[in-house]
Coordinates of C-alpha atoms in Angstrom, one line a residue:
M185 CA -45.2 42.5 -41.3
T186 CA -48.1 44.6 -40.3
S187 CA -49.1 47.5 -42.6
F188 CA -50.4 51.0 -41.6
K189 CA -54.1 51.1 -40.7
S190 CA -56.4 54.1 -40.7
S191 CA -58.6 55.1 -37.8
D192 CA -61.7 53.5 -39.4
E193 CA -59.8 50.2 -39.9
M194 CA -58.6 50.2 -36.4
R195 CA -62.2 50.9 -35.1
R196 CA -63.6 48.0 -37.2
A197 CA -60.8 45.6 -36.0
K198 CA -61.6 46.6 -32.4
E199 CA -65.4 46.0 -32.9
L200 CA -64.6 42.6 -34.5
E201 CA -62.4 41.6 -31.6
E202 CA -65.1 42.5 -29.1
A203 CA -67.7 40.5 -31.1
R204 CA -65.4 37.5 -31.1
K205 CA -64.9 37.8 -27.4
A206 CA -68.6 38.0 -26.9
G207 CA -69.2 35.0 -29.2
L208 CA -71.1 36.9 -31.8
A209 CA -68.5 36.4 -34.5
P210 CA -66.5 33.3 -35.4
A211 CA -63.0 32.9 -34.0
E212 CA -60.0 33.8 -36.2
L213 CA -58.2 30.9 -37.9
D214 CA -54.5 30.6 -38.1
E215 CA -52.4 29.4 -41.1
E216 CA -53.0 25.7 -40.2
G217 CA -56.8 26.2 -39.9
K218 CA -57.0 26.1 -36.1
E219 CA -59.1 28.6 -34.2
I220 CA -57.3 31.2 -32.2
N221 CA -58.7 32.0 -28.8
P222 CA -59.9 35.6 -28.9
H223 CA -59.2 36.1 -25.2
I224 CA -55.4 35.7 -25.9
P225 CA -53.7 39.1 -25.3
Q226 CA -52.5 40.9 -28.4
Y227 CA -48.9 40.9 -27.3
M228 CA -49.0 37.1 -27.3
S229 CA -51.0 36.5 -30.4
T230 CA -49.1 39.1 -32.6
A231 CA -46.0 37.5 -34.2
P232 CA -42.7 39.4 -34.1
W233 CA -41.8 41.5 -37.2
Y234 CA -38.8 39.4 -38.1
L235 CA -40.9 36.3 -38.7
N236 CA -42.6 38.0 -41.8
S237 CA -45.9 36.4 -40.9
D238 CA -48.8 37.8 -43.1
K239 CA -51.5 35.6 -41.5
P240 CA -52.5 35.3 -37.9
T241 CA -50.7 32.5 -36.1
L242 CA -49.6 31.2 -32.7
K243 CA -46.7 29.2 -34.1
H244 CA -44.2 31.5 -32.5
Q245 CA -45.6 30.7 -29.1
R246 CA -45.2 26.9 -29.4
N247 CA -42.0 25.2 -28.1
W248 CA -39.6 25.5 -31.0
K249 CA -37.0 23.3 -29.3
Q250 CA -36.7 19.7 -30.7
Q251 CA -38.2 17.2 -28.4
M252 CA -35.8 14.4 -27.5
E253 CA -38.1 11.4 -27.3
D254 CA -35.6 8.6 -27.1
S255 CA -36.7 6.9 -24.0
S256 CA -38.4 4.1 -26.0
Q257 CA -35.4 3.5 -28.2
W258 CA -33.4 0.3 -27.6
Y259 CA -31.5 -2.4 -29.4
D260 CA -33.6 -4.7 -31.6
R261 CA -32.4 -7.9 -30.0
G262 CA -31.9 -10.9 -32.3
A263 CA -32.9 -9.1 -35.5
K264 CA -31.5 -10.4 -38.7
V265 CA -31.0 -8.2 -41.8
F266 CA -29.6 -10.5 -44.6
Q267 CA -29.2 -14.2 -45.2
A268 CA -26.3 -14.9 -47.6
T269 CA -25.9 -18.2 -49.6
K270 CA -22.1 -18.1 -50.1
Y271 CA -19.1 -16.9 -48.2
R272 CA -18.2 -13.2 -48.5
K273 CA -14.8 -11.7 -48.2
G274 CA -14.3 -10.1 -44.7
A275 CA -16.9 -12.3 -43.0
C276 CA -16.5 -14.5 -40.0
E277 CA -14.4 -17.5 -40.9
N278 CA -16.4 -19.8 -38.6
C279 CA -20.1 -18.9 -39.4
G280 CA -19.8 -16.6 -42.4
S281 CA -21.7 -13.6 -40.8
M282 CA -20.5 -10.1 -41.7
S283 CA -21.6 -8.7 -38.3
H284 CA -18.4 -9.9 -36.4
K285 CA -15.0 -11.4 -36.8
L286 CA -13.7 -14.9 -35.9
A287 CA -12.5 -13.8 -32.4
D288 CA -16.0 -12.5 -31.5
C289 CA -18.0 -15.4 -32.9
L290 CA -20.4 -16.9 -30.4
E291 CA -21.5 -19.9 -32.5
R292 CA -20.2 -23.4 -32.0
P293 CA -16.7 -23.8 -33.5
R294 CA -17.0 -25.8 -36.6
A295 CA -14.6 -28.5 -37.7
K296 CA -14.4 -26.7 -41.1
G297 CA -15.4 -23.1 -41.1
A298 CA -17.8 -21.5 -43.5
K299 CA -14.8 -19.9 -45.3
F300 CA -13.7 -23.3 -46.5
T301 CA -17.1 -25.1 -46.9
G302 CA -19.3 -22.2 -48.2
K303 CA -22.3 -23.9 -46.5
H304 CA -24.6 -23.0 -43.6
I305 CA -23.8 -19.3 -43.8
A306 CA -25.2 -17.5 -40.7
A307 CA -27.4 -14.4 -41.2
D308 CA -26.1 -10.9 -40.5
D309 CA -27.2 -9.4 -37.3
K310 CA -28.8 -5.9 -37.2
I311 CA -26.1 -3.4 -36.0
Q312 CA -27.5 -0.4 -34.3
E313 CA -25.9 2.7 -32.8
L314 CA -28.2 3.9 -30.1
Q315 CA -27.8 7.7 -29.8
L316 CA -29.5 8.7 -26.6
A317 CA -29.5 12.5 -26.5
G318 CA -31.6 13.2 -23.4
W319 CA -30.2 13.5 -19.9
D320 CA -32.9 11.3 -18.4
S321 CA -32.7 8.7 -21.2
K322 CA -29.0 8.3 -20.7
R323 CA -29.4 7.5 -17.0
D324 CA -32.6 5.5 -17.2
R325 CA -31.9 2.1 -15.8
Y326 CA -35.2 0.8 -17.0
N327 CA -34.6 1.8 -20.6
G328 CA -35.1 -1.3 -22.7
Y329 CA -37.0 -3.2 -20.0
D330 CA -39.7 -5.4 -21.4
T331 CA -42.8 -5.5 -19.1
K332 CA -44.1 -8.6 -20.9
E333 CA -41.2 -10.6 -19.3
Y334 CA -42.1 -9.5 -15.9
A335 CA -45.8 -10.4 -16.6
K336 CA -44.6 -14.0 -17.0
V337 CA -42.9 -13.8 -13.6
V338 CA -46.2 -12.5 -12.0
E339 CA -48.2 -15.2 -13.7
R340 CA -45.8 -17.9 -12.5
Y341 CA -46.0 -16.5 -8.9
E342 CA -49.8 -16.5 -9.0
Q343 CA -49.9 -20.1 -10.1
V344 CA -47.6 -21.1 -7.3
E345 CA -49.7 -19.2 -4.8
A346 CA -52.9 -20.9 -6.1
I347 CA -51.3 -24.3 -5.7
R348 CA -50.1 -23.4 -2.2
Q349 CA -53.6 -22.3 -1.2
E350 CA -55.1 -25.5 -2.6
L351 CA -52.7 -27.6 -0.6
K352 CA -53.4 -25.7 2.5
G353 CA -57.1 -26.2 2.1
R354 CA -56.7 -29.9 1.7
E355 CA -54.5 -30.1 4.8
Q356 CA -57.2 -28.2 6.8
V357 CA -59.9 -30.6 5.6
E358 CA -57.8 -33.6 6.5
A359 CA -57.1 -32.1 9.9
L360 CA -60.8 -31.6 10.6
Y361 CA -61.6 -35.1 9.5
Q362 CA -58.9 -36.5 11.7
Q363 CA -60.1 -34.4 14.6
G364 CA -63.7 -35.7 14.2
K365 CA -62.5 -39.3 14.2
E366 CA -60.5 -38.8 17.3
A367 CA -63.4 -37.2 19.1
E368 CA -65.7 -40.1 18.1
A369 CA -63.2 -42.7 19.3
A370 CA -62.7 -40.9 22.6
A371 CA -66.5 -40.6 23.2
A372 CA -67.0 -44.3 22.5
A373 CA -64.2 -45.3 24.8
A374 CA -65.6 -43.1 27.6
A375 CA -69.2 -44.6 27.2
A376 CA -67.9 -48.2 27.2
G377 CA -65.7 -47.6 30.2
N378 CA -66.6 -45.6 33.3
G379 CA -69.6 -43.9 31.6
A380 CA -68.2 -40.5 32.3
A381 CA -69.2 -37.8 29.9
A382 CA -66.3 -36.7 27.9
D383 CA -66.1 -33.3 26.3
G384 CA -65.1 -33.8 22.7
S385 CA -64.2 -30.2 22.2
G386 CA -61.3 -30.4 24.7
Q387 CA -59.7 -33.3 23.0
G388 CA -58.7 -31.3 19.9
P389 CA -55.8 -29.1 19.5
D390 CA -55.8 -25.7 21.2
D391 CA -57.2 -23.1 18.8
A392 CA -55.2 -20.3 20.5
K393 CA -51.9 -22.1 19.7
I394 CA -50.3 -22.7 16.4
A395 CA -49.2 -26.1 15.4
D396 CA -45.6 -26.7 14.3
D397 CA -46.6 -27.6 10.8
E398 CA -48.8 -24.6 10.3
D399 CA -47.7 -21.3 8.7
A400 CA -47.8 -18.4 11.1
A401 CA -48.3 -16.0 8.2
F402 CA -46.0 -13.5 9.7
G403 CA -44.9 -12.5 6.2
E404 CA -48.4 -11.3 5.3
V405 CA -49.8 -7.9 6.1
K406 CA -53.6 -7.2 6.2
K407 CA -54.1 -4.1 4.1
R408 CA -57.4 -2.3 3.7
V409 CA -58.1 -0.9 0.3
R410 CA -60.2 2.3 0.4
T411 CA -62.6 2.8 -2.4
T412 CA -65.6 5.1 -3.0
A413 CA -68.0 2.2 -2.8
G414 CA -66.6 0.8 0.4
G415 CA -63.5 -1.0 1.7
S416 CA -62.1 -4.5 1.3
T417 CA -59.2 -6.2 3.0
G418 CA -56.6 -8.2 1.1
S419 CA -53.3 -10.0 1.8
V420 CA -50.2 -8.2 0.6
R421 CA -46.8 -10.0 0.8
N422 CA -44.3 -8.0 2.9
L423 CA -41.0 -7.1 1.3
R424 CA -39.1 -6.4 4.6
I425 CA -39.6 -6.5 8.3
R426 CA -41.4 -3.3 9.2
E427 CA -39.5 -3.0 12.6
D428 CA -36.2 -2.4 10.8
T429 CA -35.3 1.0 9.5
A430 CA -34.9 1.3 5.8
K431 CA -31.3 1.8 4.5
Y432 CA -32.1 5.1 2.9
L433 CA -33.4 6.4 6.2
L434 CA -30.3 5.6 8.3
N435 CA -28.6 8.9 7.2
L436 CA -30.7 11.6 5.5
D437 CA -27.6 13.6 4.5
A438 CA -27.6 14.0 0.7
N439 CA -23.8 13.5 0.6
S440 CA -23.9 10.2 2.5
A441 CA -23.8 6.7 1.0
H442 CA -25.7 6.3 -2.3
Y443 CA -28.8 4.2 -2.4
D444 CA -29.7 2.5 -5.7
P445 CA -33.5 2.1 -5.7
K446 CA -33.6 -0.5 -8.5
S447 CA -31.2 -3.0 -6.9
R448 CA -32.1 -1.8 -3.3
S449 CA -28.5 -1.7 -2.4
M450 CA -26.4 0.7 -0.4
R451 CA -22.8 -0.4 -0.9
E452 CA -21.1 2.1 1.4
D453 CA -21.6 2.6 5.1
P454 CA -24.2 5.3 5.7
N455 CA -22.7 6.1 9.2
P456 CA -19.0 5.5 9.1
N457 CA -18.3 7.8 12.1
R458 CA -20.5 5.9 14.5
P459 CA -19.0 3.1 16.6
A460 CA -19.6 -0.5 15.5
N461 CA -21.6 -1.4 18.7
E462 CA -24.2 1.3 18.0
K463 CA -25.2 0.4 14.4
T464 CA -26.5 -2.8 12.8
F465 CA -25.9 -1.9 9.1
F466 CA -22.4 -1.5 7.7
G467 CA -23.1 -1.3 4.0
D468 CA -23.6 -4.1 1.5
N469 CA -19.9 -4.3 0.7
F470 CA -19.3 -6.3 3.8
V471 CA -20.4 -9.5 1.9
R472 CA -17.3 -9.0 -0.4
N473 CA -15.0 -9.9 2.6
S474 CA -16.9 -13.1 3.4
G475 CA -16.9 -16.6 2.1
D476 CA -14.0 -17.5 -0.2
Y477 CA -13.0 -13.9 -0.9
T478 CA -9.9 -14.1 1.3
T479 CA -8.8 -17.3 -0.4
W480 CA -9.4 -15.7 -3.8
Q481 CA -7.4 -12.7 -2.8
A482 CA -4.5 -14.8 -1.5
L483 CA -4.6 -16.8 -4.8
N484 CA -4.3 -13.5 -6.8
L485 CA -1.5 -12.3 -4.6
H486 CA 0.4 -15.5 -5.0
S487 CA 0.0 -15.5 -8.8
M488 CA 1.3 -11.9 -9.1
Q489 CA 4.3 -12.6 -6.9
A490 CA 5.1 -15.8 -8.9
F491 CA 4.8 -13.8 -12.2
D492 CA 7.1 -11.1 -10.9
K493 CA 9.7 -13.9 -10.1
G494 CA 9.6 -15.3 -13.6
T495 CA 6.9 -18.0 -13.5
E496 CA 4.4 -18.0 -16.4
V497 CA 1.1 -18.0 -14.5
H498 CA -2.0 -15.8 -14.7
V499 CA -5.2 -16.1 -12.8
Q500 CA -7.5 -15.0 -15.7
A501 CA -5.6 -16.7 -18.5
L502 CA -4.7 -20.0 -16.7
P503 CA -7.0 -20.3 -13.6
S504 CA -6.5 -24.1 -13.2
L505 CA -2.7 -23.8 -13.3
A506 CA -2.8 -20.9 -10.8
E507 CA -5.0 -22.9 -8.4
V508 CA -2.8 -26.0 -8.6
M509 CA 0.4 -24.0 -8.1
Y510 CA -1.2 -22.2 -5.1
Q511 CA -2.3 -25.5 -3.6
Q512 CA 1.3 -26.9 -4.0
Y513 CA 2.7 -23.8 -2.4
R514 CA 0.4 -24.0 0.6
S515 CA 1.1 -27.7 1.1
K516 CA 4.9 -27.1 1.0
K517 CA 4.6 -24.1 3.3
E518 CA 2.5 -26.2 5.8
A519 CA 5.0 -29.0 5.6
M520 CA 8.0 -26.7 6.2
S521 CA 6.2 -25.0 9.1
S522 CA 5.3 -28.3 10.7
S523 CA 8.9 -29.6 10.3
S524 CA 10.4 -26.5 11.8
K525 CA 7.9 -26.7 14.7
Q526 CA 8.8 -30.3 15.4
E527 CA 12.5 -29.4 15.4
V528 CA 12.0 -26.6 17.9
L529 CA 9.9 -28.9 20.1
A530 CA 12.5 -31.6 19.9
K531 CA 15.3 -29.2 20.8
Y532 CA 13.6 -27.1 23.5
G533 CA 10.7 -29.2 24.6
N534 CA 7.1 -28.2 25.1
S535 CA 6.4 -26.6 28.5
A536 CA 2.6 -26.9 27.8
Q537 CA 2.8 -30.7 27.9
K538 CA 2.2 -32.6 31.1
A539 CA 5.5 -33.6 32.9
P540 CA 6.2 -37.4 32.6
D541 CA 5.9 -39.7 35.5
E542 CA 8.9 -39.5 37.9
S543 CA 9.0 -43.3 38.1
L544 CA 9.9 -43.4 34.4
L545 CA 12.9 -41.3 35.1
L546 CA 14.2 -43.9 37.6
G547 CA 14.3 -46.8 35.2
Q548 CA 16.3 -49.9 35.7
T549 CA 18.7 -51.7 33.4
E550 CA 20.4 -55.2 33.3
A551 CA 23.8 -53.8 32.5
Y552 CA 26.3 -54.7 35.3
V553 CA 29.1 -52.3 36.3
E554 CA 31.5 -52.7 39.2
Y555 CA 33.4 -49.8 40.7
D556 CA 36.3 -49.6 43.2
R557 CA 36.6 -47.4 46.3
T558 CA 37.9 -44.5 44.2
G559 CA 35.0 -44.6 41.7
R560 CA 36.9 -46.2 38.8
V561 CA 35.2 -48.9 36.8
I562 CA 36.6 -52.3 37.4
K563 CA 34.1 -54.4 35.5
G564 CA 31.6 -53.4 32.9
Q565 CA 31.3 -50.6 30.3
E566 CA 32.4 -47.2 31.5
V567 CA 29.6 -44.6 31.3
K568 CA 30.5 -41.6 29.2
K569 CA 30.5 -38.4 31.0
R570 CA 27.8 -36.1 29.8
S571 CA 28.6 -32.4 29.3
R572 CA 26.2 -29.5 29.3
Y573 CA 27.6 -28.4 26.0
E574 CA 27.1 -30.0 22.6
E575 CA 29.6 -32.7 21.7
D576 CA 30.7 -34.1 18.3
V577 CA 28.4 -31.7 16.5
L578 CA 29.7 -30.6 13.1
I579 CA 28.2 -27.5 11.5
N580 CA 28.7 -25.4 8.4
N581 CA 30.6 -28.2 6.6
H582 CA 33.4 -28.3 9.2
T583 CA 35.3 -31.6 9.7
A584 CA 36.4 -30.6 13.3
V585 CA 34.4 -29.4 16.3
W586 CA 34.5 -26.0 17.7
G587 CA 37.4 -25.6 20.1
S588 CA 39.8 -28.0 18.3
W589 CA 42.1 -25.1 17.5
W590 CA 43.8 -22.6 19.8
S591 CA 45.8 -19.6 18.6
D592 CA 46.8 -16.4 20.3
G593 CA 44.2 -16.7 23.0
A594 CA 41.3 -17.6 20.7
W595 CA 39.4 -20.9 20.1
G596 CA 38.6 -22.0 16.6
Y597 CA 38.3 -25.0 14.1
A598 CA 41.3 -27.1 13.4
C599 CA 40.1 -27.9 9.9
C600 CA 40.3 -24.4 8.6
R601 CA 41.8 -22.5 11.6
S602 CA 38.9 -20.1 11.6
C603 CA 38.2 -18.4 15.0
V604 CA 34.6 -17.4 14.1
K605 CA 32.1 -19.9 15.3
N606 CA 29.4 -19.2 12.7
S607 CA 31.9 -19.2 9.8
Y608 CA 31.7 -21.6 6.9
C609 CA 34.5 -24.1 6.5
T610 CA 37.0 -23.2 3.7
G611 CA 39.4 -26.1 4.2
K612 CA 43.1 -25.8 3.3
A613 CA 42.5 -22.6 1.3
G614 CA 41.1 -20.9 4.4
E615 CA 44.1 -22.1 6.5
K616 CA 46.5 -20.7 3.9
A617 CA 44.6 -17.5 3.8
I618 CA 44.8 -17.1 7.6
V619 CA 48.6 -17.7 7.5
E620 CA 49.0 -15.2 4.8
S621 CA 46.8 -12.7 6.5
G622 CA 48.8 -13.1 9.7
A623 CA 52.1 -12.5 7.9
Q624 CA 50.6 -9.5 6.1
M625 CA 49.4 -8.1 9.4
V626 CA 52.9 -8.4 10.8
K627 CA 54.3 -6.6 7.8
N628 CA 51.7 -3.9 8.2
L629 CA 52.5 -3.4 11.9
E630 CA 56.2 -3.2 11.1
A631 CA 55.6 -0.7 8.4
K632 CA 53.3 1.3 10.6
A633 CA 55.9 1.4 13.4
A634 CA 58.6 2.5 10.9
R635 CA 56.4 5.3 9.6
A636 CA 55.6 6.4 13.1
A637 CA 59.4 6.6 14.0
E638 CA 60.1 8.6 10.8
E639 CA 57.3 11.0 11.6
A640 CA 58.5 11.5 15.1
E641 CA 62.0 12.2 13.9
A642 CA 60.7 14.6 11.3
R643 CA 58.6 16.4 14.0
A644 CA 61.6 16.7 16.3
K645 CA 63.7 18.3 13.5
S646 CA 61.0 20.6 12.4
T647 CA 60.4 22.2 15.9
L648 CA 60.8 26.0 16.3
S649 CA 63.9 25.7 18.6
N650 CA 65.7 23.4 16.2
K651 CA 64.9 25.6 13.3
H652 CA 66.2 28.6 15.2
L653 CA 69.4 26.9 16.3
E654 CA 70.1 25.7 12.7
K655 CA 69.6 29.2 11.3
G656 CA 71.7 31.1 14.0
D657 CA 74.4 28.5 14.7
G658 CA 77.6 30.4 15.5
V659 CA 75.8 33.7 15.9
W660 CA 73.9 33.5 19.2
G661 CA 76.0 30.7 20.8
D662 CA 79.6 30.5 21.7
A663 CA 80.5 28.4 18.7
A664 CA 83.0 29.9 16.3
P665 CA 81.9 30.5 12.7
A666 CA 82.5 27.8 10.2
A667 CA 85.9 27.6 8.7
D668 CA 84.7 28.1 5.1
E669 CA 82.6 31.1 6.1
E670 CA 84.2 34.4 5.0
L671 CA 83.3 37.8 6.7
D672 CA 82.9 41.0 4.7
P673 CA 85.4 43.6 6.2
E674 CA 83.3 46.5 5.1
K675 CA 80.3 45.1 6.9
V676 CA 82.4 44.4 10.0
K677 CA 83.6 48.1 10.0
A678 CA 80.0 49.3 9.6
A679 CA 78.8 47.1 12.5
L680 CA 81.7 48.5 14.7
K681 CA 80.7 52.1 13.9
K682 CA 77.1 51.3 14.7
L683 CA 78.0 49.7 18.1
E684 CA 80.3 52.7 19.0
K685 CA 77.5 55.1 18.1
E686 CA 75.1 53.2 20.4
Q687 CA 77.6 53.3 23.2
R688 CA 78.1 57.1 22.9
E689 CA 74.3 57.7 22.9
A690 CA 74.0 55.5 26.0
E691 CA 76.8 57.5 27.8
A692 CA 75.2 60.8 26.8
A693 CA 71.9 59.6 28.4
G694 CA 73.6 59.2 31.7
G695 CA 72.4 55.7 32.3
D696 CA 68.7 56.7 32.2
E697 CA 66.8 53.6 31.4
R698 CA 63.8 55.6 30.1
K699 CA 65.8 57.0 27.3
R700 CA 67.3 53.8 26.2
K701 CA 66.1 52.7 22.8
F702 CA 64.2 49.4 22.2
N703 CA 66.4 46.6 20.8
S704 CA 64.7 44.4 18.2
V705 CA 65.8 41.7 15.9
A706 CA 63.2 42.7 13.3
D707 CA 64.0 43.4 9.7
D708 CA 66.2 46.5 9.4
G709 CA 65.7 46.9 5.7
D710 CA 68.5 44.6 4.6
G711 CA 66.1 41.7 4.0
Q712 CA 67.3 39.9 7.1
G713 CA 65.2 39.5 10.3
S714 CA 68.2 38.3 12.5
V715 CA 71.7 39.2 13.5
S716 CA 74.3 38.7 10.8
A717 CA 77.7 37.1 11.2
E718 CA 79.5 40.5 10.7
E719 CA 77.4 42.1 13.5
M720 CA 78.2 39.2 15.8
E721 CA 81.9 39.6 15.0
A722 CA 81.7 43.3 15.8
F723 CA 80.0 42.5 19.1
R724 CA 82.8 40.1 20.1
L725 CA 85.4 42.8 19.3
M726 CA 83.7 45.4 21.4
K727 CA 82.7 43.1 24.3
R728 CA 84.3 43.8 27.6
R729 CA 85.7 40.7 29.4
A730 CA 86.2 41.7 33.0
E731 CA 86.9 38.2 34.1
D732 CA 89.8 37.9 31.6
P733 CA 93.1 39.2 33.2
A734 CA 94.7 39.5 29.8
A735 CA 91.9 41.5 28.4
A736 CA 93.0 44.9 29.9
F737 CA 95.8 46.8 28.1
G738 CA 99.1 46.2 29.8
A739 CA 97.6 44.3 32.7
G740 CA 100.1 42.1 34.7
T741 CA 103.2 43.3 32.7
D742 CA 104.2 46.4 34.8
G743 CA 104.7 48.4 31.6
Y744 CA 106.5 45.6 29.8
D745 CA 104.9 44.1 26.7
M746 CA 104.6 40.4 26.5
L747 CA 106.7 38.9 23.8

């Protein structure tokens, strides 16, 4: 924490700072003894007040975050930490190591484990927990890669390349030697023969052409290395054909198929929307559907279906058993398919085959048959008539052919009396069941007819007219009331008075139909919606019978009463 300074102290500090910048005074040292650059601004070199720094320092400007340097951390492969001399509790029962259990032991299974013998105890492996904290170190695919191993690969490749160059040089020397011998032999033959001069250079192979046994070196690319002292050419082995477009350049969209630079693989299709005839690369996953992949997929499917149906089989647990069962399944399936195909061909024939020779159809026989004028056989075996339908063919366990039974206009089997052609024979039990079902059907029809008659009779009785006649019998008709029916005299008198009143009102109206009241059989308040027996009796008493000669008072008696 800085203390208060006077004006003289501030002036002297300013002069010292200018002298340090000019190089006249030595630079200021921090708490660690390192020089502080005097040209650093004060707002950067001055520590904050909350650090309580009494000495000049630049520590607060350094990166205070912890550096995660874990890119070089990896497992110490094959390291051993302790070699025990006797078996310890909890160790592997096979080798005696405390690093793993019996199920994870990678050593050879012993006849008697270290738990029982106490000898040859394996050393404990070094167990490490690699905690990679950095983002890059977690995703670094080359973490743990040993460059010394690859140096061995390069060394081996260089040795092979040196041997190849040596062999190629020997072959060139032998070719030149052979070429010279051929030229000398040709020249000698020309001189001894016709004496014509022969050009030895034309007898050798054409330099512009490449022999079949020579390497065209198409895989090599001449590359010029540019340096400050000059240039030199060297041979660099090509990794791919330069005319082909790289996988990662087929689609430059960042959201397209992922390219793995270490394995140089692009598993997905970079251009899935383009038609197949316009692209040459479909992704590296196409190799998964080639070779024995389809067979392996069919084997897995067969094992899963067999396991679902109760068979104890598993591809990973019992691969040999699964393979044998699949082979047996395929052989049986092919045999069944072949047999069914032969049956179909035998039944319907094969139209793709060539028709047989017509002469074979007109074959001759030594059988003698003599016929009379009507066509009947006199001597010899009678030829059976062939029908277009199948004869003597028993199916579905039937003991009789179809059509051996006839009942009620339907054909059937005589063995079980079944009238369904595709039915299975049930024997006497089926015959008995058919008889019982026929009797039951007759009973059901009779019961149905009886119920229909009863329903028709009930409907006839429950019609509106029948109901009305039953309720008003002897009231509206001419039939007399029942003998046991008694009429109330008071009600008869009241009905007579009512009728007389209606007649007087009609006479007072003078026969005007417009003043006549409306007659209705509706409820008059007595709880009855129809004419009662007393009202009907009053109507009969007041009714005029003009056609009855004895109805008028004193009619036909000339003043004498009829006794």
